[in-house]
Short mmCIF file of C-alpha atoms and ligand atoms in Angstrom, two decimals:
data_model
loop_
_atom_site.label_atom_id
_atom_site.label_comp_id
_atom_site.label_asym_id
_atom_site.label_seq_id
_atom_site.Cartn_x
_atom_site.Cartn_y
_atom_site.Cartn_z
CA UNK B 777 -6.94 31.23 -19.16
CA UNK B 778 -7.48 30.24 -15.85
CA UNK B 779 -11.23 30.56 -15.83
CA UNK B 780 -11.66 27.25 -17.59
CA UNK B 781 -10.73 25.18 -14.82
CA UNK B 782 -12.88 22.36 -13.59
CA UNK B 783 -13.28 21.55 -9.66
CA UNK B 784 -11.56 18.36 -9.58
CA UNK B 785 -13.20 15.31 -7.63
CA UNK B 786 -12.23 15.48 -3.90
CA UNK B 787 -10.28 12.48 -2.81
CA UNK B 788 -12.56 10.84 -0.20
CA UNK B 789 -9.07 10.17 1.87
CA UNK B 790 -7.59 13.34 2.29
CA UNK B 791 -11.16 14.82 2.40
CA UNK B 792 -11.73 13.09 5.62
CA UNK B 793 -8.52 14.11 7.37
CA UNK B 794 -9.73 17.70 6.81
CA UNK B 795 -13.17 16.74 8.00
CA UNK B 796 -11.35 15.25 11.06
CA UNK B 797 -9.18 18.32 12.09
CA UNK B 798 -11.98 20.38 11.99
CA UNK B 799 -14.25 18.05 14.27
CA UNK B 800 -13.81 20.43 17.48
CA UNK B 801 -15.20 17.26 19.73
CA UNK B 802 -12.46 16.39 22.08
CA UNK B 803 -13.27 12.23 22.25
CA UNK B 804 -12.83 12.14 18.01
CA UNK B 805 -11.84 9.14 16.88
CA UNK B 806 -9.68 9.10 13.49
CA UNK B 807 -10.01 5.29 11.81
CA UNK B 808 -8.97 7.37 8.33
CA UNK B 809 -5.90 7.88 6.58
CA UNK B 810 -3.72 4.91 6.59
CA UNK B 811 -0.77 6.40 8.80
CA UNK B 812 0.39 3.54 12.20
CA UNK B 813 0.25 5.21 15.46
CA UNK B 814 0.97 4.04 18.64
CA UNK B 815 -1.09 3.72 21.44
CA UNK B 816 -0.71 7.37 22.13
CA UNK B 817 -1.67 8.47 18.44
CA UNK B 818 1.30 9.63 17.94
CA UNK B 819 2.77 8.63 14.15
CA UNK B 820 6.46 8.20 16.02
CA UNK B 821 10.01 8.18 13.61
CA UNK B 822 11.28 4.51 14.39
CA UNK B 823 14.51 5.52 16.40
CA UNK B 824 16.43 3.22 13.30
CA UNK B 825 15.37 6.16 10.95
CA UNK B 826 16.34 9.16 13.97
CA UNK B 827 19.84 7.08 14.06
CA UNK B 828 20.68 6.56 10.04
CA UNK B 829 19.63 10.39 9.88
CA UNK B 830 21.98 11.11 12.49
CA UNK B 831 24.65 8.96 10.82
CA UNK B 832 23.42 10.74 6.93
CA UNK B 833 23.99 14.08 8.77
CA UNK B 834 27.34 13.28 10.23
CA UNK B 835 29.04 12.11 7.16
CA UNK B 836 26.91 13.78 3.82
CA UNK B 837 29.30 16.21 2.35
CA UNK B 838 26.86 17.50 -0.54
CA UNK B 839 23.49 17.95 -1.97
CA UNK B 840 24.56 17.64 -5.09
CA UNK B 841 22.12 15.53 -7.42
CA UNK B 842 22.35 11.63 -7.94
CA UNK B 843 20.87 10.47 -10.88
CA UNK B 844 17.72 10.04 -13.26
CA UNK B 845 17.12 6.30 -11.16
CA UNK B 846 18.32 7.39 -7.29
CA UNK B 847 20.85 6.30 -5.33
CA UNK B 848 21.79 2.49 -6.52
CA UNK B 849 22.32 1.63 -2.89
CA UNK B 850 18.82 2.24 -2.48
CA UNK B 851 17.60 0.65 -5.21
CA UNK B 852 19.56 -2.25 -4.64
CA UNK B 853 18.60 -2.49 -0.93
CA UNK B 854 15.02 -2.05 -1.71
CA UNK B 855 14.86 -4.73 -4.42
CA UNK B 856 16.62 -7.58 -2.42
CA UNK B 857 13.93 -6.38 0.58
CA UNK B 858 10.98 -7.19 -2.03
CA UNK B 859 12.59 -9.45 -4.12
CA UNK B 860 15.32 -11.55 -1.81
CA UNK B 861 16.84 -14.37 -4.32
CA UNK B 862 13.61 -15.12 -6.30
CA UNK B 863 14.92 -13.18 -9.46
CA UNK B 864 18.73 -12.56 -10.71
CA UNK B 865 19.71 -8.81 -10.11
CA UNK B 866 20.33 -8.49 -13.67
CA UNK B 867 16.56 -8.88 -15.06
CA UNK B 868 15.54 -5.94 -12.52
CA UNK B 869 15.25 -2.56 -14.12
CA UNK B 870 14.57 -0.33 -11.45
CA UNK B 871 14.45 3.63 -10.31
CA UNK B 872 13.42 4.87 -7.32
CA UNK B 873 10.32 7.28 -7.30
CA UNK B 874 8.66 9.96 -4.96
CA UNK B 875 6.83 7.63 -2.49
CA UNK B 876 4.92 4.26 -3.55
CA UNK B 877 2.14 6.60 -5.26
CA UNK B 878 4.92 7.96 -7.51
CA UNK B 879 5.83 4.26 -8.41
CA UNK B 880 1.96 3.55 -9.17
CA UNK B 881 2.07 6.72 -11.69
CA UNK B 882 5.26 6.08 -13.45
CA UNK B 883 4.12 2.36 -13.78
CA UNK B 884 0.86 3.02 -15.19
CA UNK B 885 2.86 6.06 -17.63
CA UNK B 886 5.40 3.23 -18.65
CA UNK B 887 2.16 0.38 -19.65
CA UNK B 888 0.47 3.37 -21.76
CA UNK B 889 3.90 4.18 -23.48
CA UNK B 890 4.38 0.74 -24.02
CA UNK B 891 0.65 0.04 -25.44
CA UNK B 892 -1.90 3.09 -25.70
CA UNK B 893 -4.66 0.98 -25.56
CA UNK B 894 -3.79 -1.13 -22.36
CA UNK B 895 -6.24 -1.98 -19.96
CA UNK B 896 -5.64 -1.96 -16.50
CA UNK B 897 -7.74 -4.71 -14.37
CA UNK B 898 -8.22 -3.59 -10.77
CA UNK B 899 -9.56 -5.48 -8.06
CA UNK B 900 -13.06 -4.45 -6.92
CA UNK B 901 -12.38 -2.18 -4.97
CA UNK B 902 -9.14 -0.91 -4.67
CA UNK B 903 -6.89 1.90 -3.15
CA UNK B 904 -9.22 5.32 -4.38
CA UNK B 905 -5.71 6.94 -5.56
CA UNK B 906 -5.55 4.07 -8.15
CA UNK B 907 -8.76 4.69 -10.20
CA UNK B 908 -8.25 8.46 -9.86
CA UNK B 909 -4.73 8.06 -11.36
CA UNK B 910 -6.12 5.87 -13.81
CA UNK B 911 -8.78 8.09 -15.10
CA UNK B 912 -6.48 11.02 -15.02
CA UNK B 913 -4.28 9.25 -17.65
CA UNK B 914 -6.94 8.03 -19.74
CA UNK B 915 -6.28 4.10 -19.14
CA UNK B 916 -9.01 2.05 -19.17
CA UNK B 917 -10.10 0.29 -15.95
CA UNK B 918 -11.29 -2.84 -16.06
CA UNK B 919 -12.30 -3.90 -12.34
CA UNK B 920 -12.29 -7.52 -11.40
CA UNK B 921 -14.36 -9.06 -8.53
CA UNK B 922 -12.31 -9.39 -5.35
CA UNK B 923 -14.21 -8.63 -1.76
CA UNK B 924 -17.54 -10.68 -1.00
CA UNK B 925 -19.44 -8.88 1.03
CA UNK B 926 -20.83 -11.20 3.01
CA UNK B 927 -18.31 -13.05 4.37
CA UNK B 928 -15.53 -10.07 4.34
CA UNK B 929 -13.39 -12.24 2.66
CA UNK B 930 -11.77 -12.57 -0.77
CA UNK B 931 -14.24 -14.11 -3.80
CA UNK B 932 -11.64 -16.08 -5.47
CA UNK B 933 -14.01 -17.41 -8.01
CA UNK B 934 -15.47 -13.93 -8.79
CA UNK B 935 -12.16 -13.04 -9.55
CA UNK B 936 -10.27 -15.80 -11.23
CA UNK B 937 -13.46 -15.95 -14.05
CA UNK B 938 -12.77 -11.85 -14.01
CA UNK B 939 -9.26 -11.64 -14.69
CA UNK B 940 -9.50 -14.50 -17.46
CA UNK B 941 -11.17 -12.12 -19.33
CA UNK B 942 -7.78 -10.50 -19.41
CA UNK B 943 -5.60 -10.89 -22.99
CA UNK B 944 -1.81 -10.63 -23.61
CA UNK B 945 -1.67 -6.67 -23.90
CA UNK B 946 -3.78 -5.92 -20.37
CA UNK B 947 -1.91 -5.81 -17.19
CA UNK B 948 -3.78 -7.00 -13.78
CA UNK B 949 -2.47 -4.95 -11.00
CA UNK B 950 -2.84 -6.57 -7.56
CA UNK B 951 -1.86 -5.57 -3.99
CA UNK B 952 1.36 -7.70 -3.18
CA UNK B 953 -0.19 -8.15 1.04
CA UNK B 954 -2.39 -6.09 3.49
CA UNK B 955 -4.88 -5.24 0.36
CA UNK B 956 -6.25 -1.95 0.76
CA UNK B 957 -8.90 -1.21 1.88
CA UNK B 958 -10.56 -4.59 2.41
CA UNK B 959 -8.20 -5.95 4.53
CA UNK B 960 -9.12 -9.49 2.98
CA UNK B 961 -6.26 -10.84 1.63
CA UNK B 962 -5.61 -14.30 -0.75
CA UNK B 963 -4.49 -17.37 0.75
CA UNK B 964 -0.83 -19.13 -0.25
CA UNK B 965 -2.48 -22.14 -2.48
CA UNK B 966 -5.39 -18.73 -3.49
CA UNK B 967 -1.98 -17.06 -5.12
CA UNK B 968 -1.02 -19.92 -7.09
CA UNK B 969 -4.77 -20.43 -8.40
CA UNK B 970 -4.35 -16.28 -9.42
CA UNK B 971 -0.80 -16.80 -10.86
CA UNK B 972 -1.40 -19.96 -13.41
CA UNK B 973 -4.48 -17.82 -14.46
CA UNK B 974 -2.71 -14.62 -15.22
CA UNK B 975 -0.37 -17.08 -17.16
CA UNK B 976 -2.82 -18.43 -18.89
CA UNK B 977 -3.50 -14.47 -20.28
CA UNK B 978 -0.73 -13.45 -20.81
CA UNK B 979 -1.31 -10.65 -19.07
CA UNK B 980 1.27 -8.63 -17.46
CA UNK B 981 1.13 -8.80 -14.07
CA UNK B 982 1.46 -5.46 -11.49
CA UNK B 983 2.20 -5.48 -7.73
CA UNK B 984 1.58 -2.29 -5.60
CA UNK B 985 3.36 -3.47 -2.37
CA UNK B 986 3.05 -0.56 0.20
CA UNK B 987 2.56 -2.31 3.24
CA UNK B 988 5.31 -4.92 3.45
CA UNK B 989 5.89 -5.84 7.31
CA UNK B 990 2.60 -5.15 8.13
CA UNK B 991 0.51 -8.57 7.51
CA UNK B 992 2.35 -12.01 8.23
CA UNK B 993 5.88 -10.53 8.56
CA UNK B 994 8.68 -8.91 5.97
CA UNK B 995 9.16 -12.50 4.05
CA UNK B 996 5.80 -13.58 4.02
CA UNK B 997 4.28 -10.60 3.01
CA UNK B 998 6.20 -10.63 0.06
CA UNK B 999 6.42 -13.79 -0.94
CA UNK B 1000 3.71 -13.45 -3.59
CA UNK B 1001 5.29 -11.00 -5.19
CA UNK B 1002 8.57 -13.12 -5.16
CA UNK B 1003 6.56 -16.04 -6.54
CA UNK B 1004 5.12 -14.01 -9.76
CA UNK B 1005 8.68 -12.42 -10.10
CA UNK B 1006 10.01 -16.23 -10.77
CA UNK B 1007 7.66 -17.37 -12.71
CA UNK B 1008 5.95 -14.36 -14.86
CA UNK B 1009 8.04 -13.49 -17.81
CA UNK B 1010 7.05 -9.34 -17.13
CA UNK B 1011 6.25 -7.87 -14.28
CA UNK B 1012 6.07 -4.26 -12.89
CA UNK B 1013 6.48 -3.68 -9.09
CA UNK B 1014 5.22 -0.62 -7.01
CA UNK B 1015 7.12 -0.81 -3.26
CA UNK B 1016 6.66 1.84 -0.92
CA UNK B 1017 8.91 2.54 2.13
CA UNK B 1018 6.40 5.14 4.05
CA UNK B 1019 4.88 2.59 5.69
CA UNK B 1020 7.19 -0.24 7.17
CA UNK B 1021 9.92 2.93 7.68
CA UNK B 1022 7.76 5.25 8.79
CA UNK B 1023 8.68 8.01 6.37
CA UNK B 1024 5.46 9.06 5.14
CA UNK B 1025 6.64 12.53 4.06
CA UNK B 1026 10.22 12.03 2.70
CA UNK B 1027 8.18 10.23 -0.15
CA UNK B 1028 10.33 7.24 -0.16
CA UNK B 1029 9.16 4.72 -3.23
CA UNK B 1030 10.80 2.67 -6.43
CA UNK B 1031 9.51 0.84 -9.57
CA UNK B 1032 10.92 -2.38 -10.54
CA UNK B 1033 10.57 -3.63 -14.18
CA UNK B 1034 11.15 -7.06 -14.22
CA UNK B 1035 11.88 -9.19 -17.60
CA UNK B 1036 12.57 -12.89 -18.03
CA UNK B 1037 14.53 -12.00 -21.32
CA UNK B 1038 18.34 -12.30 -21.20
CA UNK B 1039 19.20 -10.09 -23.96
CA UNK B 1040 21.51 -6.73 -22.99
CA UNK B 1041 20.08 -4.64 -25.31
CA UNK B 1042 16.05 -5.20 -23.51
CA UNK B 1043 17.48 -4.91 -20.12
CA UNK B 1044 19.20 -1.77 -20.73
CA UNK B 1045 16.66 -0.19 -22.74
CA UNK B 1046 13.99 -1.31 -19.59
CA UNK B 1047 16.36 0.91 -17.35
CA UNK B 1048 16.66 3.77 -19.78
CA UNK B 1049 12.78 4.26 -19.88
CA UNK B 1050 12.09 4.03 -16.22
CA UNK B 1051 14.78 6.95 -16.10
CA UNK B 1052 13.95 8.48 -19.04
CA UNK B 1053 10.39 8.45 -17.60
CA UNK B 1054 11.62 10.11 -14.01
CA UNK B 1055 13.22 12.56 -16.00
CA UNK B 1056 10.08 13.61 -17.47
CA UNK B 1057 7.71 14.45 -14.63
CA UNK B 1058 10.29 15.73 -11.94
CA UNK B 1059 14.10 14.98 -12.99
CA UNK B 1060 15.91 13.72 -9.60
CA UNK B 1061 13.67 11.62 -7.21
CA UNK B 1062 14.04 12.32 -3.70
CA UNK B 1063 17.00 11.18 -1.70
CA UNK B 1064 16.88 11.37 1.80
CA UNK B 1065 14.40 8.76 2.55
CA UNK B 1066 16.14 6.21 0.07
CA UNK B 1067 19.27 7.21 2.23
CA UNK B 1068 17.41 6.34 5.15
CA UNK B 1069 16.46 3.18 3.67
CA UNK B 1070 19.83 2.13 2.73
CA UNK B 1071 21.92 2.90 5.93
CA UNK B 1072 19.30 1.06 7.58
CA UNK B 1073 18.80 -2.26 5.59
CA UNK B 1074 23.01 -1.89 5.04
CA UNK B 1075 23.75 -2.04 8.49
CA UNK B 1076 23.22 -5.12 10.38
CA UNK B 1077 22.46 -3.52 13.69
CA UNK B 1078 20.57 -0.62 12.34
CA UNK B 1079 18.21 -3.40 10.63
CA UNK B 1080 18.04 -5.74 13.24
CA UNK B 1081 16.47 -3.10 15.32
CA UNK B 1082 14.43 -1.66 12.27
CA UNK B 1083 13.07 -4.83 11.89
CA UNK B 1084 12.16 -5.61 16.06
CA UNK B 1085 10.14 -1.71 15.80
CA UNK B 1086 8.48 -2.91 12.26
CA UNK B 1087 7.65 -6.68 14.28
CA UNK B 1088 6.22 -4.67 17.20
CA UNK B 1089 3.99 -2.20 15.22
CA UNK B 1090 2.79 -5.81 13.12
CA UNK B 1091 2.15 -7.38 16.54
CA UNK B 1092 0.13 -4.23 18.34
CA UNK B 1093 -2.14 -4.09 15.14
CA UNK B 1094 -2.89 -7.85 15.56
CA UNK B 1095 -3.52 -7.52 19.17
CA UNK B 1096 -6.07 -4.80 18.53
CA UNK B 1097 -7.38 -6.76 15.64
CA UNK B 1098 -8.05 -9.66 18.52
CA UNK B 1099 -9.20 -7.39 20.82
CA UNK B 1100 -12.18 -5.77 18.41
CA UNK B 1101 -12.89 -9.23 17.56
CA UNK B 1102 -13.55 -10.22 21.27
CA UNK B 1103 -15.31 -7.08 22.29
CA UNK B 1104 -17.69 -7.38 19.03
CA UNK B 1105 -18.22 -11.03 19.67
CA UNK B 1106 -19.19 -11.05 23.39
CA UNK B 1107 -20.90 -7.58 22.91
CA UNK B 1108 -23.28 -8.89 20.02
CA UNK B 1109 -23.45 -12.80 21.00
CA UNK B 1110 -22.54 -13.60 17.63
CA UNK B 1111 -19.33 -14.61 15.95
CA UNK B 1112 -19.75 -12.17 12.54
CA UNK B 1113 -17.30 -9.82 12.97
CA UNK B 1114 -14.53 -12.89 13.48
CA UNK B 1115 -13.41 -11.27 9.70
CA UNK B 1116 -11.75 -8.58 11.30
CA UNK B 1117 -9.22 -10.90 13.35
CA UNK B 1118 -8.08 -12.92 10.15
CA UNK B 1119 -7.72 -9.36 7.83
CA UNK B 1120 -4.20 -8.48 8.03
CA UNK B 1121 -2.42 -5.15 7.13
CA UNK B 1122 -3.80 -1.35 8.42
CA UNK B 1123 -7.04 -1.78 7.40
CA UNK B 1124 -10.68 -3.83 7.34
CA UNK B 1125 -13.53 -2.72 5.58
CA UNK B 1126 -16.65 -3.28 7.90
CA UNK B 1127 -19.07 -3.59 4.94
CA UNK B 1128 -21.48 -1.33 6.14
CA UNK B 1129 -23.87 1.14 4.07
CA UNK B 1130 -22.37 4.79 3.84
CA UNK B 1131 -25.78 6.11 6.24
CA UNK B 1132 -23.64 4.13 8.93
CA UNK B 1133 -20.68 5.46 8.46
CA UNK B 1134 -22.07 8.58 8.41
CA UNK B 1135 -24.22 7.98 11.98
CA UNK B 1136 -20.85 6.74 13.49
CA UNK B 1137 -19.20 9.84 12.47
CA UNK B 1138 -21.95 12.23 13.27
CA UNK B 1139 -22.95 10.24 16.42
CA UNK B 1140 -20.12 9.00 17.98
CA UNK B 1141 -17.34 11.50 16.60
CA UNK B 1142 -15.34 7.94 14.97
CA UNK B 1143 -14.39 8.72 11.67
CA UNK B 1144 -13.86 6.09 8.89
CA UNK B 1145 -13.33 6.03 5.24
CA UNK B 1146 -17.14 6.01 3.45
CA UNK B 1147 -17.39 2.87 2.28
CA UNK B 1148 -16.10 1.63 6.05
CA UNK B 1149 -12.62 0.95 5.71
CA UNK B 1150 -11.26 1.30 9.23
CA UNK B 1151 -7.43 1.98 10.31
CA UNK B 1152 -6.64 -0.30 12.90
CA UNK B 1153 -3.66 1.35 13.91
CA UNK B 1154 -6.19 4.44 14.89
CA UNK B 1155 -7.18 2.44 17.96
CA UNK B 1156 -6.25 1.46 21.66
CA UNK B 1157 -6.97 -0.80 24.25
CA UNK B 1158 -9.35 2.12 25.51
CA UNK B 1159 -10.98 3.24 22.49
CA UNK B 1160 -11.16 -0.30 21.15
CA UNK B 1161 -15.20 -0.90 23.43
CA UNK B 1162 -16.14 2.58 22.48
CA UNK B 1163 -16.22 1.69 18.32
CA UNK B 1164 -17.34 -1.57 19.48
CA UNK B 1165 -20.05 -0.23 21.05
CA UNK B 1166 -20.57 2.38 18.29
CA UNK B 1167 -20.93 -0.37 15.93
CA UNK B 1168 -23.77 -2.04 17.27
CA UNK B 1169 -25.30 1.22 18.39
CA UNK B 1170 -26.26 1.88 14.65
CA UNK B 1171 -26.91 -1.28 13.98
CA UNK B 1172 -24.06 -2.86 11.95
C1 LIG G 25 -4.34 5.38 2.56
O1 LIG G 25 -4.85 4.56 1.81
O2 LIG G 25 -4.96 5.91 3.49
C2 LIG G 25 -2.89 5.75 2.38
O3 LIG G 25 -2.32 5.02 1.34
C3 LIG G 25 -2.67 7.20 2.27
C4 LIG G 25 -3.12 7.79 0.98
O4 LIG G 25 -2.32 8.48 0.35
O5 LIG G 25 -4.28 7.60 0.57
#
């Protein structure tokens, strides 16, 4: 039976971790996967999570399961973290999912259910785990112009006349902050041009918002998504906690179906099939993280110091931002790599060919994603000259 299996695509992520581990070169560098670490490259737990762990451990009397959507603190918790005030509890249908990649799956399950022959517009590019998810449903991908090249910045024209090509039964899925992995992100007045032209469609909007806290700060970075909550009639949210909690593997994630329509019978019926759907492809979602989630953002002391190690982590990727800026700048006499002080979030994408990624691997032992998206928060003050260096070395 077996025999007929087909070697699936690697994923060009994961892929390089492996490539990474097995580098035996002691001065590696590791710009891939899209995991914060400190200036010691260590991935640390926030000591907010260690202490609502502690607290979980102390007073959880049984393992016993939840339900089909999670724990409702959680969800509750989580959707006044994205959402704050910008849409009444009561038009959120919501379930929480294993991780923010479980929240992309069940989303893009719950559009197909809803119309088989959606298409989903994604920004050119987008997160790899998107298209691959995509094509492993069957959904068809429409991409949408989103990174210029040239000026590592976002093509808002390229992308406006794209997603206009979008009709009523299409969604347009867009990164809520910190896209990934460009880095390039759209302006305030940029969102509103995006939002009155998805109106326009009628499309349905999606937001895959995995990196809240990491841009401009928790409000700003989600204030997009709070703005095409309020004033889309549908819209489908993908948050992810592994990030701005640090809880990469407790897969800690939710889905948010959001409706303008005031009628009982839709709202219900929204909640049933996001549960209905969890049900399906693994029953229970995970608990502990949402637990850790919820004592935290609960507790006014717990989140006031969640929120100071979230601010500091935001602040040490900016300085390093600055600081490659600087070093690139005086190092090359020129002022093109200022891009990579204005990107916000984990990442930048260089815009370099794949050869040079390559030579900067091979070369110089610094390991990026191929089409030379960097993780900022793989760097230091000290290894900060050597890419810089590295960079003009093979002539970027
Ligand atoms: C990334 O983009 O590196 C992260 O979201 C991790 C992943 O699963 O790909």
């Amino acid at each position: 039976m077996f025999g007929s299996l087909q070697p699936q695509p690697a994923d060009k992520i994961l892929k390089l971790m492996q490539m990474f581990k097995d580098d035996p070169r002691e001065d590696k560098i590791d710009l891939g996967v899209g995991v914060y670490k400190n200036a010691n490259g260590v991935t640390p737990i926030m000591n907010a999570v260690k202490d609502a762990e502690e607290r979980i451990w102390q007073t959880q009397h049984s393992k016993a399961y939840v339900g089909l959507a999670g724990d409702a603190e959680f969800n509750e918790a989580l959707i006044e973290l994205v959402l704050a005030d910008s849409v009444s509890r009561a038009h959120v249908a919501a379930v929480a999912t294993p991780g923010g990649t479980g929240a992309v799956r069940q989303a893009f399950e719950l559009v197909r259910q809803a119309n088989p022959q959606v298409r989903l517009f994604v920004s050119q590019p987008t997160w790899p785990n998107h298209l691959s998810i995509l094509n492993y449903l069957g959904i068809e991908i429409v991409e949408y112009r989103y990174f210029d090249e040239h000026s590592r910045s976002v093509n808002l024209q390229g992308m406006l006349d794209d997603i206009a090509q979008a009709g009523p039964n299409d969604v347009v899925l867009m990164h809520g902050c910190c896209h990934n992995p460009t880095g390039a992100n759209l302006t305030s007045s940029e969102w509103d041009a995006v939002i009155a032209s998805i109106q326009q469609t009628g499309a349905t909007p999606m937001i895959d918002i995995a990196y809240q806290g990491f841009g401009d700060g928790l409000d700003n970075d989600a204030a997009a998504t709070r703005r095409i909550a309020s004033s889309c009639p549908e819209i489908i949210i993908a948050a992810s906690c592994s990030k701005n909690f640090g809880i990469y593997r407790e897969r800690t994630g939710q889905l948010m179906l959001i409706t303008s329509s005031k009628k009982k019978s839709v709202l219900n019926l929204n909640q049933d099939t996001l549960a209905f759907l969890n049900r399906q492809n693994y029953s229970f979602p995970p608990d502990h993280g949402g637990r850790i989630v919820s004592t935290i953002l609960n507790d006014d002391e717990l989140r006031t110091r969640w929120a100071d190690e979230l601010e500091h982590m935001r602040i040490s990727m900016l300085e390093i931002r600055a600081q490659l800026a600087r070093e690139l700048q005086q190092r090359s006499q020129s002022n093109r790599f200022g891009f990579i002080a204005q990107h916000r979030g984990m990442f930048s994408r260089l815009g370099c060919s794949p050869e040079k990624v390559d030579r900067l691997r091979d070369e110089h032992g610094i390991y990026m994603v191929g089409d030379s998206r960097i993780n900022i928060a793989g760097l230091n003050s000290q290894t900060v000259p050597i890419l810089a260096q590295a960079i003009l070395d093979v002539g970027i």
